[in-house]
XYZ file of C-alpha atoms in Angstrom:
557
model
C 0.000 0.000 0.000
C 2.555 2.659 1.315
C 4.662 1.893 -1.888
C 1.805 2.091 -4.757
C 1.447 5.526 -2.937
C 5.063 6.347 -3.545
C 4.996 5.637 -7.174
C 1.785 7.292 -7.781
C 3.426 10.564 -6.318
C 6.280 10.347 -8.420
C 3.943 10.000 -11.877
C 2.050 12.997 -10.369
C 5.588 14.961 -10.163
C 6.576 14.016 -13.682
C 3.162 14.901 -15.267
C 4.864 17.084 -18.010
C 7.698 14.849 -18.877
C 7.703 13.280 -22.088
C 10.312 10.525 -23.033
C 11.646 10.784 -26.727
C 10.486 7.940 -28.698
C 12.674 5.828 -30.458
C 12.615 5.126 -34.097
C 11.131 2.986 -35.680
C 13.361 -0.757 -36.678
C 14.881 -0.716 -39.894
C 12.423 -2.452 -42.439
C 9.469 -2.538 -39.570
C 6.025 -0.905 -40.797
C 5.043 1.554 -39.090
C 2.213 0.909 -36.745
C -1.106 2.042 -37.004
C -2.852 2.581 -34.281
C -6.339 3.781 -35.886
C -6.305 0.267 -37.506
C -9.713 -1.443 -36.780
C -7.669 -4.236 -36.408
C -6.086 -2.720 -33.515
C -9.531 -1.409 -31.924
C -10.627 -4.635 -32.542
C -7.801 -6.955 -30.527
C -7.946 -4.051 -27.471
C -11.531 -4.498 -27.613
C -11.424 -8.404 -27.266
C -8.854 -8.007 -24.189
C -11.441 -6.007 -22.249
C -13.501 -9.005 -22.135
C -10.724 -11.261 -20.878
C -11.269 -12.542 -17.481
C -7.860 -11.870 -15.183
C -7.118 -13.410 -11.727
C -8.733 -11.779 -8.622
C -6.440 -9.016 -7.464
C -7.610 -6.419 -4.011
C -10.112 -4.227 -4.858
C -8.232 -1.034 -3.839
C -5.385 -2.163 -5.886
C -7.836 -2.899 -8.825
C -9.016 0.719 -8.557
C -5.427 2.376 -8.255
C -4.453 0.162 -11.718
C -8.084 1.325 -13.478
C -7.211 5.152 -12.199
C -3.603 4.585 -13.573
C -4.772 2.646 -17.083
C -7.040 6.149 -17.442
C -4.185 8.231 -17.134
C -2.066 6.287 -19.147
C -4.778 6.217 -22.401
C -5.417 10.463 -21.369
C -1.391 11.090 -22.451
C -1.032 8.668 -24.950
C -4.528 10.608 -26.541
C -2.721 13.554 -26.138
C 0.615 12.246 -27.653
C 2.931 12.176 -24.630
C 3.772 8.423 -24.511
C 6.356 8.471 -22.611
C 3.939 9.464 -19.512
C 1.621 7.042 -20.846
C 4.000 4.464 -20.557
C 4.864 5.974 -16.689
C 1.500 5.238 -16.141
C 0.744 2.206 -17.648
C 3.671 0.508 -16.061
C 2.035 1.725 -12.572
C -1.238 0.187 -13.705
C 0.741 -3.334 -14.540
C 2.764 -2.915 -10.816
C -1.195 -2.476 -9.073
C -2.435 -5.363 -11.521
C 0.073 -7.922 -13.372
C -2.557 -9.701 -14.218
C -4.561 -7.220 -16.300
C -4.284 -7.792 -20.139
C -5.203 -4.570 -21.307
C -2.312 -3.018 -19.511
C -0.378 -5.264 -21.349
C -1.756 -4.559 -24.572
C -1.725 -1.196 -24.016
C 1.979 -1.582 -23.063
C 2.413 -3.031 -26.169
C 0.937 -0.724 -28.014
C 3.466 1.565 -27.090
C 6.617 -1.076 -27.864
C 5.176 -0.803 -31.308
C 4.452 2.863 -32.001
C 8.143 3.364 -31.086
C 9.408 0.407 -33.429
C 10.143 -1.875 -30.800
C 8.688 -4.630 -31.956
C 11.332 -7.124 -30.303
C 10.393 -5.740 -26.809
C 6.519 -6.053 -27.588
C 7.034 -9.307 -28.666
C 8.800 -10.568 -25.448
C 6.025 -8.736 -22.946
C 3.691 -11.093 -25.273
C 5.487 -14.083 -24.867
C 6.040 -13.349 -21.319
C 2.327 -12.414 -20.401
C 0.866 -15.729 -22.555
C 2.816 -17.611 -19.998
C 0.232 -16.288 -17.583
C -3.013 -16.642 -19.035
C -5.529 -19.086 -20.124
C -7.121 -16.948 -22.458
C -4.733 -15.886 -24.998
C -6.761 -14.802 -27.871
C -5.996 -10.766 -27.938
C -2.779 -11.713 -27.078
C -1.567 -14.116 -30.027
C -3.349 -11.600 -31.947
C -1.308 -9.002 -31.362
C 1.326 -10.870 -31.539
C 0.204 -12.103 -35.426
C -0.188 -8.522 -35.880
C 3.237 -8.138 -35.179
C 4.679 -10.531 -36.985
C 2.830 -9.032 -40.335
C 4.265 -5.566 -39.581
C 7.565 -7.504 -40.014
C 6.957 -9.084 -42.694
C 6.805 -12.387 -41.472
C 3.993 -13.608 -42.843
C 4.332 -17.598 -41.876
C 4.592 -16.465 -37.989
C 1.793 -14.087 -38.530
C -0.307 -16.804 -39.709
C 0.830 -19.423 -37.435
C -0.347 -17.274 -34.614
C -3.742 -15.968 -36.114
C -4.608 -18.984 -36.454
C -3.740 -20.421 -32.271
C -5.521 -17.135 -31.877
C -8.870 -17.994 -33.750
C -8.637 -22.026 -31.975
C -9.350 -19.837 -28.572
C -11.516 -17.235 -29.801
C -13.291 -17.463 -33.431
C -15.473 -14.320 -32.967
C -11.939 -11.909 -32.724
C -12.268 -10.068 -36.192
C -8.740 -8.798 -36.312
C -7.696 -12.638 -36.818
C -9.614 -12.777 -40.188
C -7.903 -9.393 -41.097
C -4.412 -10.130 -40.468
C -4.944 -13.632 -42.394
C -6.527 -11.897 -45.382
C -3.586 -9.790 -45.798
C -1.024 -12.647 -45.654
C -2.996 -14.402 -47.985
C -3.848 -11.315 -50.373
C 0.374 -11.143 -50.285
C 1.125 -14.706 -51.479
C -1.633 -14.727 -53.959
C -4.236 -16.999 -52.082
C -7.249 -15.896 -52.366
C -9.145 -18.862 -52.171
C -7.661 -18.686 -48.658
C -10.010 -15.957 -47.794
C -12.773 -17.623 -48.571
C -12.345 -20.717 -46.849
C -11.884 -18.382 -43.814
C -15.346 -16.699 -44.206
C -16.654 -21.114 -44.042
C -14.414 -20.916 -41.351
C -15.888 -18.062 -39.660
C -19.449 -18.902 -40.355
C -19.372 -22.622 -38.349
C -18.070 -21.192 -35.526
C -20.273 -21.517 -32.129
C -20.751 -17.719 -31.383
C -23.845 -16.826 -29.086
C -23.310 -13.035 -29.228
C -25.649 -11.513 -32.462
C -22.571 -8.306 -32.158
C -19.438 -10.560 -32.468
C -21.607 -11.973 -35.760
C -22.177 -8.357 -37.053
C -18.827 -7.522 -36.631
C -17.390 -10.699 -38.966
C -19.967 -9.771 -41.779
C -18.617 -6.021 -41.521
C -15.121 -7.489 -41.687
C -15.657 -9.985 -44.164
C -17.501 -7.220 -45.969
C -13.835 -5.598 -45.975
C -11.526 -8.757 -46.722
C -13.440 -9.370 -49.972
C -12.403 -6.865 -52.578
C -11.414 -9.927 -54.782
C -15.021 -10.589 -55.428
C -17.446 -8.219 -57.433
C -19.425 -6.014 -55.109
C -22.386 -7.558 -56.634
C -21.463 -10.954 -54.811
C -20.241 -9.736 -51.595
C -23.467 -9.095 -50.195
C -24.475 -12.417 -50.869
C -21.758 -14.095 -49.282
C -21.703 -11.675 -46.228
C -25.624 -11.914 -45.925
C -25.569 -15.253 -43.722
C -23.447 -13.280 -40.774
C -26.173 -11.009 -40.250
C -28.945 -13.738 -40.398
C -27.146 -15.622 -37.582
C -26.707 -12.473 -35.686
C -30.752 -11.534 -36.016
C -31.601 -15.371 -34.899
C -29.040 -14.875 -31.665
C -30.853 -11.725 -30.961
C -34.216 -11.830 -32.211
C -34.903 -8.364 -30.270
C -32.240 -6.557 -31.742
C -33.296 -3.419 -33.961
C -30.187 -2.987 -34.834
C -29.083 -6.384 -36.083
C -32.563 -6.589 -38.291
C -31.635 -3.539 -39.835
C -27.981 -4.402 -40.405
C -29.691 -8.014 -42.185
C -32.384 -5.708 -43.818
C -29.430 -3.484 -45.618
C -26.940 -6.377 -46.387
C -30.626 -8.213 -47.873
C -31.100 -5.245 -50.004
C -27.816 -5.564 -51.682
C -27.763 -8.775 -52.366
C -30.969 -8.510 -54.008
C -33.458 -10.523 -52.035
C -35.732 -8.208 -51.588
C -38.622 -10.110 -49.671
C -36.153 -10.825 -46.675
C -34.834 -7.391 -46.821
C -38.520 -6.168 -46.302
C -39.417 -8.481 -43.915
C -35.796 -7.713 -41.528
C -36.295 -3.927 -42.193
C -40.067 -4.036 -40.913
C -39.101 -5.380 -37.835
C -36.421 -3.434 -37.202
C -38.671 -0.716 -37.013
C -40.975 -2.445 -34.809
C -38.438 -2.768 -32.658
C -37.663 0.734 -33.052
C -39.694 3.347 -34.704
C -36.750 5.906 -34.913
C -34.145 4.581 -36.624
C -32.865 6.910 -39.286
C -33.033 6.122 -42.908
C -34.986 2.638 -42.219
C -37.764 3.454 -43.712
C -36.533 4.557 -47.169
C -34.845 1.481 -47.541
C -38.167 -0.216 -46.126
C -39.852 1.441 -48.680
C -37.495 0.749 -51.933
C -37.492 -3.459 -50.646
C -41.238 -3.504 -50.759
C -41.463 -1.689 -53.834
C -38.615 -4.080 -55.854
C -40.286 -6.899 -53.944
C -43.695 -6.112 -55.704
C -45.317 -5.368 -52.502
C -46.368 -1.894 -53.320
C -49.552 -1.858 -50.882
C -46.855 -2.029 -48.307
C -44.606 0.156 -49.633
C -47.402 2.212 -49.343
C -48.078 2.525 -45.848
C -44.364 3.093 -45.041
C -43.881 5.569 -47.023
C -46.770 7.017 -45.382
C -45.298 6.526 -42.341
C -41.843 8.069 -43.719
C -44.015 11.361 -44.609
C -45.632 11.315 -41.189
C -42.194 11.679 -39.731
C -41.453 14.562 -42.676
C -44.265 15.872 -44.156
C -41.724 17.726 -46.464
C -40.033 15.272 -47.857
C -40.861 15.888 -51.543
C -38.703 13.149 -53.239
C -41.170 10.905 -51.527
C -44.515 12.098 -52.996
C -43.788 11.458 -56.617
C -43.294 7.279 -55.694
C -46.336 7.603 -53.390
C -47.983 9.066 -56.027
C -47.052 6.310 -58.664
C -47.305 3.355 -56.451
C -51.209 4.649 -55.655
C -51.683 4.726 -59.537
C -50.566 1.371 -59.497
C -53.208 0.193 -56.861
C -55.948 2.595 -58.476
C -56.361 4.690 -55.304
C -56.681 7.367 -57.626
C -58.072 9.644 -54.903
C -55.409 9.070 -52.467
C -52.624 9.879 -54.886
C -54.367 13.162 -55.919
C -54.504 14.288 -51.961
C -50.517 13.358 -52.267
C -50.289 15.306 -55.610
C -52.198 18.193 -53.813
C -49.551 18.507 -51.402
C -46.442 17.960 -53.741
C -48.292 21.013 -56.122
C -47.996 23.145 -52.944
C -44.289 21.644 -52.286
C -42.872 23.159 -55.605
C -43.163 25.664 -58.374
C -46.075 23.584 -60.343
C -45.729 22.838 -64.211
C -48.798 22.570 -66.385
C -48.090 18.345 -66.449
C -48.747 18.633 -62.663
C -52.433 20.239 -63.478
C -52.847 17.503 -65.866
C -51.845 14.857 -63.426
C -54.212 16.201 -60.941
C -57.309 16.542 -62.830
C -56.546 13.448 -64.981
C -56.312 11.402 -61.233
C -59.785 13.067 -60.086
C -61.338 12.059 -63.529
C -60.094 8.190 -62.962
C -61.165 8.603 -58.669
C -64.655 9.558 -60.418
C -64.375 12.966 -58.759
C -65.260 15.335 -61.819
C -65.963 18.185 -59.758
C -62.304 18.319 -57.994
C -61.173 17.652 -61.748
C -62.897 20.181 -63.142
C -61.491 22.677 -60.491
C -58.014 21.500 -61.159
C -58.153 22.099 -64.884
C -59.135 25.436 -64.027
C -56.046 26.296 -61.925
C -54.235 24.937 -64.413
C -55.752 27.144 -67.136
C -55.684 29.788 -64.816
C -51.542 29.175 -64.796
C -50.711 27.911 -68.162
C -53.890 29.866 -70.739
C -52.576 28.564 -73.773
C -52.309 24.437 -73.110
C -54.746 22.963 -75.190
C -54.181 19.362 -72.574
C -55.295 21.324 -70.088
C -58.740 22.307 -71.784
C -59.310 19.180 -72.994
C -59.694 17.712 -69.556
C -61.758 20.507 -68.489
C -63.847 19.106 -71.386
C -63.586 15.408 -70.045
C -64.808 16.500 -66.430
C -67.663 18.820 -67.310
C -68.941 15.496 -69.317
C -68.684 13.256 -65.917
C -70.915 16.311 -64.665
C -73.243 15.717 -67.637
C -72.670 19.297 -68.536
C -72.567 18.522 -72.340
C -73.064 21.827 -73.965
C -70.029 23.225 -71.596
C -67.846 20.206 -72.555
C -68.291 20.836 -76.377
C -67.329 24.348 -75.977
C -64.223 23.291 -73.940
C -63.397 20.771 -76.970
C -63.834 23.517 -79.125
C -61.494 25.770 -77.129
C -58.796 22.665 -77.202
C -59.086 22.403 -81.127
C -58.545 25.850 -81.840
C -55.559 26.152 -79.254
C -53.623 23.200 -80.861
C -54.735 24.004 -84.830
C -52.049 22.709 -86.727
C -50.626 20.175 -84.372
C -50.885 16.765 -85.586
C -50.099 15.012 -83.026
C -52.637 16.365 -80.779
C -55.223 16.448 -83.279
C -55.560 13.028 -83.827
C -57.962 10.282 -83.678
C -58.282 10.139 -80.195
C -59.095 13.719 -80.131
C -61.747 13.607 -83.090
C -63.600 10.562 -81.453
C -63.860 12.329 -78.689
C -64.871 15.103 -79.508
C -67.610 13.492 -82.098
C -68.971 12.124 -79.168
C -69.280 15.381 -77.619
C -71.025 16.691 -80.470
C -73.397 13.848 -79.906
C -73.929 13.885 -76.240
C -74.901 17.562 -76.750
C -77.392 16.901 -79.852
C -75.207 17.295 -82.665
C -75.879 14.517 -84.285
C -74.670 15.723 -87.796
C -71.627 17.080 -86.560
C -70.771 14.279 -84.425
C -71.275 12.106 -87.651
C -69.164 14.055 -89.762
C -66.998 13.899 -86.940
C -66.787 9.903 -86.731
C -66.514 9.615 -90.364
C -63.082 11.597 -90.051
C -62.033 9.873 -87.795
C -62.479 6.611 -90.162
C -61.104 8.386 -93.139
C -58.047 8.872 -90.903
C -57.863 5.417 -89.486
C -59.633 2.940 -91.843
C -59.518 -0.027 -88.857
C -60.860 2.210 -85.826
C -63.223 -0.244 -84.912
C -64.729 2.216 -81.778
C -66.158 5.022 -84.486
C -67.612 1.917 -86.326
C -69.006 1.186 -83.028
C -70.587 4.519 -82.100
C -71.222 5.788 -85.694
C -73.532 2.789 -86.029
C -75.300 2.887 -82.108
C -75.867 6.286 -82.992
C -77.332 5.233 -86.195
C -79.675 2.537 -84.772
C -80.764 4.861 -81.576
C -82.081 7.265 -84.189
C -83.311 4.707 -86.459
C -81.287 6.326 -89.752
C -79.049 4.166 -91.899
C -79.762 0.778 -90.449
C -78.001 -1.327 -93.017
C -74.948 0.769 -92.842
C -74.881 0.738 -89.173
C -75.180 -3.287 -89.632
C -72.031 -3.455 -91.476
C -70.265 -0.932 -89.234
C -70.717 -2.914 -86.265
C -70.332 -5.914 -88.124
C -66.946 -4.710 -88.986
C -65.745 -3.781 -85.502
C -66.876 -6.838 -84.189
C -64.114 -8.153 -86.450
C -61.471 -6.601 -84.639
C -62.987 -7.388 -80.705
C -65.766 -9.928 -81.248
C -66.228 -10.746 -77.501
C -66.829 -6.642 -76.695
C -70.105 -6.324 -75.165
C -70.682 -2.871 -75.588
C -70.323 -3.898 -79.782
C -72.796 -6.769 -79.170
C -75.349 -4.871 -77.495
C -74.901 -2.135 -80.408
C -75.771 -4.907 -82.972
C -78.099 -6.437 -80.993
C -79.896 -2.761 -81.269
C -79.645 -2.947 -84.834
C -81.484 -5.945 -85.190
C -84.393 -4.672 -82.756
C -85.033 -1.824 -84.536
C -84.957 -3.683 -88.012
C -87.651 -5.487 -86.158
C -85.315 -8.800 -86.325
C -85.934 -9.943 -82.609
C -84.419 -13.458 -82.126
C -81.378 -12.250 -84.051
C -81.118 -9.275 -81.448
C -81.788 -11.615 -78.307
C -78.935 -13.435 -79.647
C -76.419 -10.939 -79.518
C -78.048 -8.848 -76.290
C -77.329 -12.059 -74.071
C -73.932 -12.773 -75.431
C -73.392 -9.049 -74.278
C -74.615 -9.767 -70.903
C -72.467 -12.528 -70.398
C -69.538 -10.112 -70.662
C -71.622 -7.423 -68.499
C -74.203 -8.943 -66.799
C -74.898 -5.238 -64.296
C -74.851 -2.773 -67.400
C -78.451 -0.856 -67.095
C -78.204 -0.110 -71.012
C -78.031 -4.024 -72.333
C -80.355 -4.918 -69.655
C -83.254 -2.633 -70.815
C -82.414 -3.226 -74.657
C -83.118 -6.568 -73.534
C -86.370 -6.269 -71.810
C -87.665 -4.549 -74.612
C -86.352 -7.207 -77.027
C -87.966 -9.919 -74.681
C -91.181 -7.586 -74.730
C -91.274 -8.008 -78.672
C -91.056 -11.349 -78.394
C -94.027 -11.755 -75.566
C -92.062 -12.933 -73.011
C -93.232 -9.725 -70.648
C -92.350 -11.466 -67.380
C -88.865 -12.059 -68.337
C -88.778 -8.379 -70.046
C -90.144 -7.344 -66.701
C -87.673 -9.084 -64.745
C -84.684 -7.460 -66.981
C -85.925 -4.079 -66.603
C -86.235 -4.216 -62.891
C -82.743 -5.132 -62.981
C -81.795 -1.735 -65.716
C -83.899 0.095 -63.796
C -81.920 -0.597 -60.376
C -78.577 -0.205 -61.863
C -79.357 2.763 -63.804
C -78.466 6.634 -63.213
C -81.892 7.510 -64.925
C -84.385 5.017 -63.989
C -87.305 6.606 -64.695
C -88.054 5.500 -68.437
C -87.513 2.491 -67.612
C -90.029 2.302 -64.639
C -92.647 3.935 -67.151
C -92.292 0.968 -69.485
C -92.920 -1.434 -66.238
C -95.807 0.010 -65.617
C-alpha cells in the first residue's frame, strides 16, 4: 500500500515529462494505431477474465490505465507508458495493460520488446486470444507472414469471434496470392459456435472488408448469412434486423430485406433512414400496398419530404387509389413551383377517382396558370362530361381544337372521337357524324367510331343497313366486346329482327351482366317477343342499376 502511494506521487511529479520515442526498426512498418484491427484486438482483451487481485489495488491500476490512455490521446507516450507501467505494478494480471503496453513497444518500433512482454504475459493466461493476436499482428508488420499466420490462427482455436484474426490472415494471404484462402476463412468463420448476435455483425462487416477480390455484386451475398445468424441470436435486436435488412437489399433478395427492415422498425420506430430502404425493398419486392403505408409513415415523420410524394404518387396509380394519390399530388403542387403536367396529373387522377368536380377545379387552376395548353382544356372538357354538362364540354373541346390548330399530333384520332362524341352527347348529331366519319377516313380499322357511328345510327333509327355493317366490322377486330354486341343487338331490334337481337343482347350480358343499357335493350327485345315477365324481370334489374331510372319504370308500368 505505502509503496503504490510512492509511485503514484512520483507520476504525479513528472506529469509534463515526455520521453523521446525511439525510431522505428529498420524495415518494420510503421504501426497504425487507428487500424480497426487494432480497436478490434484491445476491444477483445477487455472481455478477458484476469485473476482476482484487491479491490483497492484494482481501482489504483483502473485510475492509472485512465491516465495512461489520457497522455497517450494527447501524444505524450512516454507518460503514458509511466503510467501504464504503474497500472501493470497495481495489476500484473490485467491484459489490457499489457496490450496497451504493447501498443506503445510498437508505435516506437520496438517490436522485439513487444514481442517478449507477449510471450512473457501468454505464460500467464488461459485466455490468450488478444494476445496471439497481437502478436500475429506483429509478426505481419515484419513481414513475417508464416509467424503471422501461425499465430492468427492459435488465436482464432481460442476465440473465433476476434475479427482482427480474419484481417491479419486476409492480408497474408492477399500477399502470397491466395485468395481462395479468404474464402475458406469466411466457411471458417461462419461454423463457428458464437452466441453473441454483435461478435456476428462484426465478422460480416469485416468480411464485408476482406473481400475486394469478389465483385461487389457478390459480396453481399456471401456476407448476408453473418447477419442472419446475428438476427436469430438476438431476435430483439433493432439494430441487427436492420444491419440483415441493408446487407438483404444488396444482395438482391428483396422479400427478406422487407421483412428484416419491418421489424427493425418495430423494434424501433426511430431509426434513421430505415424506412426509405423499407420502402425501396417492398417496392422491388412487388409489394407496393406495403410500400405504401411506409412511405406514409416516412411522410408522417417529414411531411416535407418531396422526393417521396412522386413514388407515393405512382405506387397509388398502381393500386388505383386514384383519390389518395391526388390528396398526395395536392400537397407535392404546394411543395414546388407547379408545371402545367402537374395540373394535368391532378385533374386526370380526379377524372379516374370519379371525382369530376375536384377535376374540373383542377383544370381550371391549371388554365388559370398555363392559358394557352390545349391538354389542359381538354380535360376541363372530359370532367364537365362526368358532370353531364354537355353543352359546356363541347365548348371546352372547341377551345382545345382551336388552341392546338395545326398540331398533328394532338389532333388526332383520339381527339376527333372524342370530340364526335361530344357533339353527340350535346345533340349534334350531324356534326358528331361528320366527326366519326373523319375519324375513319383517318384510321380505316378504328373499330370504336364503327361502333358509335352505327349505335348512334340505330338509336335514331337512320341508316340501319350501314350501321349493320359498321358494327359488323368492328366486331371483327374485338368480337367478344359487349358494348359492340349490345350495339348490334340494337340494330337488329329496330330492323324489327328480334331473335337475331336476343342473340347478340345475351352474349353481351355474359360479358356485363350489371350494365343498365343491355339490360333494358333486352327487356324490350324480350317484350317483342311476348315474353313480358322475363322483359319485366330485366328491366327491374336496368332500372336498379341505372343513373336515370325513370323510363324504364314507365315501361314497367
Amino acid at each position: 500500500m505505502r509503496e503504490r502511494a510512492v509511485i503514484f506521487t512520483v507520476l504525479a511529479a513528472v506529469g509534463s515529462f515526455l520521453l523521446p520515442a525511439t525510431a522505428p526498426a529498420q524495415g518494420f512498418a510503421p504501426f497504425d494505431a487507428s487500424s480497426p484491427l487494432i480497436g478490434e484486438i484491445e476491444e477483445a482483451s477487455s472481455r478477458v477474465s484476469t485473476p482476482a487481485t484487491d479491490r483497492r489495488d484494482r481501482a489504483a491500476a483502473a485510475a492509472a490505465f485512465a491516465l495512461g490512455q489520457h497522455h497517450e490521446a494527447k501524444g505524450d507516450l512516454a507518460l503514458a507508458r509511466q503510467y501504464y507501467e504503474a497500472a501493470r505494478h497495481a495489476d500484473p494480471g490485467h491484459i489490457p495493460i499489457t496490450i496497451r503496453l504493447t501498443f506503445l513497444d510498437f508505435r516506437a518500433g520496438l517490436y522485439t520488446d513487444g514481442l517478449d512482454r507477449l510471450e512473457a504475459a501468454l505464460r500467464q493466461t488461459d485466455q490468450p486470444a488478444p494476445l496471439l493476436s497481437l502478436m500475429a499482428f506483429a509478426y505481419l508488420q515484419t513481414g513475417k507472414l508464416d509467424l503471422a499466420e501461425t499465430q492468427a490462427l492459435r488465436s482464432l482455436e481460442a476465440d473465433p469471434a476476434l475479427a482482427a484474426n480474419y484481417r491479419i490472415l486476409a492480408s497474408v494471404y492477399r500477399d502470397t496470392l491466395k485468395f481462395d484462402r479468404i474464402d475458406d476463412l469466411l466457411t471458417r468463420a461462419l461454423r463457428a459456435d458464437i452466441p453473441a448476435a454483435p461478435a456476428w455483425i462484426r465478422l460480416g462487416d469485416t468480411f464485408e472488408q476482406l473481400l475486394t477480390h469478389h465483385p461487389e455484386s457478390k459480396i453481399a451475398a456471401l456476407i448476408l448469412p453473418f447477419f442472419e445468424k446475428a438476427a436469430t441470436r438476438d431476435p430483439d435486436s433493432a439494430h441487427a434486423h436492420l444491419r440483415l435488412g441493408e446487407i438483404a437489399l444488396r444482395a438482391g433478395t428483396f422479400g427478406p430485406a422487407a421483412d428484416a427492415l419491418a421489424r427493425a422498425l418495430q423494434l424501433e420506430p426511430r431509426l434513421a433512414n430505415a424506412r426509405q430502404q423499407l420502402a425501396y425493398a417492398l417496392l422491388a419486392a412487388d409489394r407496393h400496398r406495403e410500400a405504401a403505408e411506409a412511405l406514409e409513415a416516412l411522410l408522417q415523420q417529414d411531411p416535407a419530404a418531396t422526393a417521396v410524394y412522386p413514388v407515393l404518387i405512382e405506387l397509388y396509380e398502381e393500386l388505383q387509389a386514384y383519390a389518395k394519390a391526388a390528396t398526395h399530388l395536392e400537397t407535392w403542387i404546394t411543395l414546388n413551383v407547379p408545371e402545367p403536367d402537374h395540373f394535368l396529373n391532378l385533374a386526370h387522377l380526379h377524372l379516374r377517382a370519379d371525382q369530376p368536380a375536384d377535376a374540373l377545379k383542377a383544370a381550371d387552376r391549371g388554365i388559370d396558370r398555363f392559358p394557352n395548353i390545349p391538354h389542359l382544356h381538354l380535360l376541363r372538357a372530359f370532367a364537365l362530361r362526368q358532370t353531364k354538362d354537355h353543352n359546356a364540354s363541347l365548348l371546352a373541346f372547341r377551345h382545345a381544337e382551336n388552341l392546338a390548330r395545326g398540331d398533328d399530333q394532338f389532333l388526332n384520332t383520339f381527339f376527333y372521337f372524342e370530340l364526335g362524341a361530344a357533339c353527340e352527347l350535346a345533340g349534334q348529331y350531324e356534326e358528331a357524324q361528320r366527326l366519326f366519319q373523319k375519324v375513319l377516313a383517318m384510321d380505316t380499322d378504328h373499330h370504336m367510331a364503327m361502333n358509335y357511328l352505327g349505335y348512334m345510327w340505330a338509336e335514331r333509327k337512320v341508316n340501319l343497313p350501314e350501321a349493320e355493317k359498321l358494327i359488323q366490322r368492328a366486331l371483327q377486330f374485338d368480337h367478344d366486346n359487349p358494348a359492340y354486341l349490345d350495339s348490334l343487338g340494337w340494330v337488329y331490334f329496330q330492323q324489327g329482327r328480334y331473335a337475331e337481337a336476343r342473340t347478340y343482347l345475351e352474349r353481351a350480358l355474359n360479358g356485363l351482366p350489371d350494365d343498365p343499357i343491355i339490360l333494358d335493350h333486352y327487356g324490350d327485345v324480350l317484350h317483342k317477343l311476348g315474353e313480358d315477365a322475363q322483359a319485366i324481370s330485366a328491366w327491374k334489374k336496368a332500372a336498379d342499376l341505372s343513373e336515370t331510372p325513370e323510363p324504364i319504370r314507365a315501361k314497367i308500368d
